[in-house]
CSV table of C-alpha atoms in Angstrom, one decimal:
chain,number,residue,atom,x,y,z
A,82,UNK,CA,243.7,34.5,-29.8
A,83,UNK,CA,243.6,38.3,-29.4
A,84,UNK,CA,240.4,40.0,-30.7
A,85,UNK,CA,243.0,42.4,-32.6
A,86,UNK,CA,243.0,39.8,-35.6
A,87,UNK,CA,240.0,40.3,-36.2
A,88,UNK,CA,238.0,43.5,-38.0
A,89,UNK,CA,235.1,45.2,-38.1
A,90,UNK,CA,233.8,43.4,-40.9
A,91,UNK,CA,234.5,40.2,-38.8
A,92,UNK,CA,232.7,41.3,-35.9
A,93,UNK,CA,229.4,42.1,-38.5
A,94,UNK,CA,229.4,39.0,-39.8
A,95,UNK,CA,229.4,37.0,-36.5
A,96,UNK,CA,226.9,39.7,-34.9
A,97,UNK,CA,224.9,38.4,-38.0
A,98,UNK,CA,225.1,34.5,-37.7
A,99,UNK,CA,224.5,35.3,-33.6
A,100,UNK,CA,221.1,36.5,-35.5
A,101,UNK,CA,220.8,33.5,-37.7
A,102,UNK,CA,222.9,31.0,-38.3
A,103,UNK,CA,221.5,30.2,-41.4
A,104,UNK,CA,221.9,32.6,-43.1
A,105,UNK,CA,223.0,32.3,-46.5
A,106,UNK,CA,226.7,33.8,-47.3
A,107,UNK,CA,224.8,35.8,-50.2
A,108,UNK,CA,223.0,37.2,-47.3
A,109,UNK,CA,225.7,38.0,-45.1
A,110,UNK,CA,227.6,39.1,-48.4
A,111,UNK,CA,225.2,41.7,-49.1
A,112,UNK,CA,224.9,43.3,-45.7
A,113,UNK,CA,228.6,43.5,-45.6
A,114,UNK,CA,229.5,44.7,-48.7
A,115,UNK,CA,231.8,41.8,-49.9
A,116,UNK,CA,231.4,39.3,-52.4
A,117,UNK,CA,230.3,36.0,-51.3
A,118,UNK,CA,233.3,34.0,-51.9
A,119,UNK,CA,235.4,36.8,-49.9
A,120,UNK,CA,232.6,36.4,-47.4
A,121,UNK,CA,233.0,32.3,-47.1
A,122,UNK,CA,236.9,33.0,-46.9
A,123,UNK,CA,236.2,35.2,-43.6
A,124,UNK,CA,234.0,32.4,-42.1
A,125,UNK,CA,236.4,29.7,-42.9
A,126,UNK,CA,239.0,31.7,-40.9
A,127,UNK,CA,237.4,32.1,-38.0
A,128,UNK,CA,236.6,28.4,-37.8
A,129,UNK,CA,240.3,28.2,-38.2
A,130,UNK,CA,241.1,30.4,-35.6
A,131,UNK,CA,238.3,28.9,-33.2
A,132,UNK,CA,236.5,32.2,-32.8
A,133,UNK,CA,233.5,29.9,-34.5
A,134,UNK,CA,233.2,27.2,-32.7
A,135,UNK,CA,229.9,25.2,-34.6
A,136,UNK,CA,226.3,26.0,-35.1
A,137,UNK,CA,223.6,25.3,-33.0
A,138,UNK,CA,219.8,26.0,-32.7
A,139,UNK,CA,217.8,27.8,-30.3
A,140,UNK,CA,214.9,25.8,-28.6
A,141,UNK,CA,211.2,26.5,-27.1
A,142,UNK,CA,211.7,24.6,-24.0
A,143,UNK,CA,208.2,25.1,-22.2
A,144,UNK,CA,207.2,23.7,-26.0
A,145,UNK,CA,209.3,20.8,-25.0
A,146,UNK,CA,207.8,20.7,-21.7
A,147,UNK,CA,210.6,21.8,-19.8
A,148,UNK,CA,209.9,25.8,-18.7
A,149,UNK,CA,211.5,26.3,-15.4
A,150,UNK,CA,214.7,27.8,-15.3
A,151,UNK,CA,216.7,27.7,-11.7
A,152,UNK,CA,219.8,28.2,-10.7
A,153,UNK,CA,221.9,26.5,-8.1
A,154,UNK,CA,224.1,28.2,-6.3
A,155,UNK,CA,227.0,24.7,-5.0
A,156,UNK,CA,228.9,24.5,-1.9
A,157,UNK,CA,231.5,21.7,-2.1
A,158,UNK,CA,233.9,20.2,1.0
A,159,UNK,CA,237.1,22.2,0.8
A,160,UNK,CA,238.8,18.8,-0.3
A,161,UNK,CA,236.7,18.8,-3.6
A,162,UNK,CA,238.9,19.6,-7.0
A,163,UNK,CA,236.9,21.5,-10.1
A,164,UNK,CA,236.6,18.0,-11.9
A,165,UNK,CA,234.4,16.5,-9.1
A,166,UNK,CA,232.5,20.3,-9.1
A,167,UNK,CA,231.7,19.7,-12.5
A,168,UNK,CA,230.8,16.3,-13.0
A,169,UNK,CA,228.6,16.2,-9.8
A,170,UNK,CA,225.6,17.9,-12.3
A,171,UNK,CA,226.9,17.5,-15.6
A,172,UNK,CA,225.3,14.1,-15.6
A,173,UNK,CA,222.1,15.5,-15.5
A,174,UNK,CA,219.5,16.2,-18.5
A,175,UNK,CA,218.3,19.1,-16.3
A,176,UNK,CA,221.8,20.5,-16.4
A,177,UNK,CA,221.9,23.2,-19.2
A,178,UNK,CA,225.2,24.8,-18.2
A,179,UNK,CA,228.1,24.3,-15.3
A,180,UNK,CA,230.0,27.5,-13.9
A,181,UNK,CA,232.9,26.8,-11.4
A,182,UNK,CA,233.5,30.0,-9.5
A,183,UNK,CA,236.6,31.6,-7.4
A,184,UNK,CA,235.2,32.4,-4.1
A,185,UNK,CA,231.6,31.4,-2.6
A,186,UNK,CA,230.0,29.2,-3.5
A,187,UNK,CA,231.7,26.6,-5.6
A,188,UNK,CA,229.5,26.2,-8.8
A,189,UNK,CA,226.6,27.6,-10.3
A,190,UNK,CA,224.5,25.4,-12.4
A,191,UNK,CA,222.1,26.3,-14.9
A,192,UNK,CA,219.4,23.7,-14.8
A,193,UNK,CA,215.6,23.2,-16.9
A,194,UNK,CA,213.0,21.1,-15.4
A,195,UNK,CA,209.5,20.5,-16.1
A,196,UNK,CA,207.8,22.1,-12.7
A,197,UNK,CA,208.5,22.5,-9.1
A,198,UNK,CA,208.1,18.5,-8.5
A,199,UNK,CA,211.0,18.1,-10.8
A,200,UNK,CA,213.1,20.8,-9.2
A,201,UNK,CA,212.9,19.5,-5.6
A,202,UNK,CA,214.2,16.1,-6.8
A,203,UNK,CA,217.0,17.3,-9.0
A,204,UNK,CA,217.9,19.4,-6.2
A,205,UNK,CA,217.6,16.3,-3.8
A,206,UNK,CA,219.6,14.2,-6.0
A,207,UNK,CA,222.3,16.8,-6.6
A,208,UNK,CA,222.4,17.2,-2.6
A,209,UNK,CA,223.1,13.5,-2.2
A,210,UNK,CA,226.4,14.1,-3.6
A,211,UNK,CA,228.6,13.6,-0.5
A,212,UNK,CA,230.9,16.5,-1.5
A,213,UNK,CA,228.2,18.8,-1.9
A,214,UNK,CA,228.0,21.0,2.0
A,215,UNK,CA,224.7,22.8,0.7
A,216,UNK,CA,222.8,24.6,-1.9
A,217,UNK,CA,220.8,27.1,-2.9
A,218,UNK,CA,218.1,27.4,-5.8
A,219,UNK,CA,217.4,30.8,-7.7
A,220,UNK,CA,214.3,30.2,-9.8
A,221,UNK,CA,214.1,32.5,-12.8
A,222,UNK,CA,211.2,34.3,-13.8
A,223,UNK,CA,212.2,35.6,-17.3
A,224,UNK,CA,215.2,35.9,-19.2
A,225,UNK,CA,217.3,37.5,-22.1
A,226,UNK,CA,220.0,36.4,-23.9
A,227,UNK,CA,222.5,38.5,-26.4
A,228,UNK,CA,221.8,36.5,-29.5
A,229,UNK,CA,218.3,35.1,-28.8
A,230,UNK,CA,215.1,36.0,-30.2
């Protein structure tokens, strides 16, 4: 779908459910200057249209005992197609996220574990794959994401 169908009220409402999802439509009514019902109308559309794709909710994970972020950079035999990429780590509960990539390496995966133990055997367990050549681990410090508080 080309971002042309939609308009700059459009774009305000989702920059404001990126901000809360919970927000009320008499909320999001208000800030945009439409009634609520018009506003509902718009949402319902770009479910429709798949631009809105569901609702989620943003987690504390060292709360949850899981603050390391890493990611793993994938090398894969040259025989290896994207399906195999993707489910070698997609399997995992560390696994937050799965990118295949054009060029090297193969994959990036987004992992969570709960220390540097954890790490070192996800990473061992991912490099028992027998497609997987070789890895390497990027551990994050901090991080930012567009839409999270």
């Amino acid at each position: 779908m080309a971002d042309q169908t939609l308009d700059a009220t459009d774009h305000e409402i989702l920059a404001l459910l990126r901000e809360d999802a919970r927000r009320t439509l008499s909320d999001i009514a208000t800030r945009v200057t439409l009634s609520t019902a018009a506003v509902k109308r718009r949402i319902d559309r770009l479910q429709e249209l798949g631009v809105i794709l569901g609702y989620t909710v943003q987690l504390d994970h060292a709360k949850l005992g899981w603050p390391v972020e890493a990611f793993i950079e994938l090398r894969f035999l040259g025989t290896s197609n994207v399906d195999e990429i993707v489910q070698t780590t997609t399997r995992m509960p560390e696994a937050q996220a799965v990118f295949t990539i054009a060029g090297d390496p193969d994959a990036l995966v987004w992992m969570r574990v709960r220390d540097m133990a954890h790490l070192q055997r996800t990473i061992d367990e991912i490099r028992r794959s027998h497609r997987v050549t070789s890895t390497k681990t990027l551990i994050a410090l901090d991080s930012w994401q567009r839409g999270v508080r």
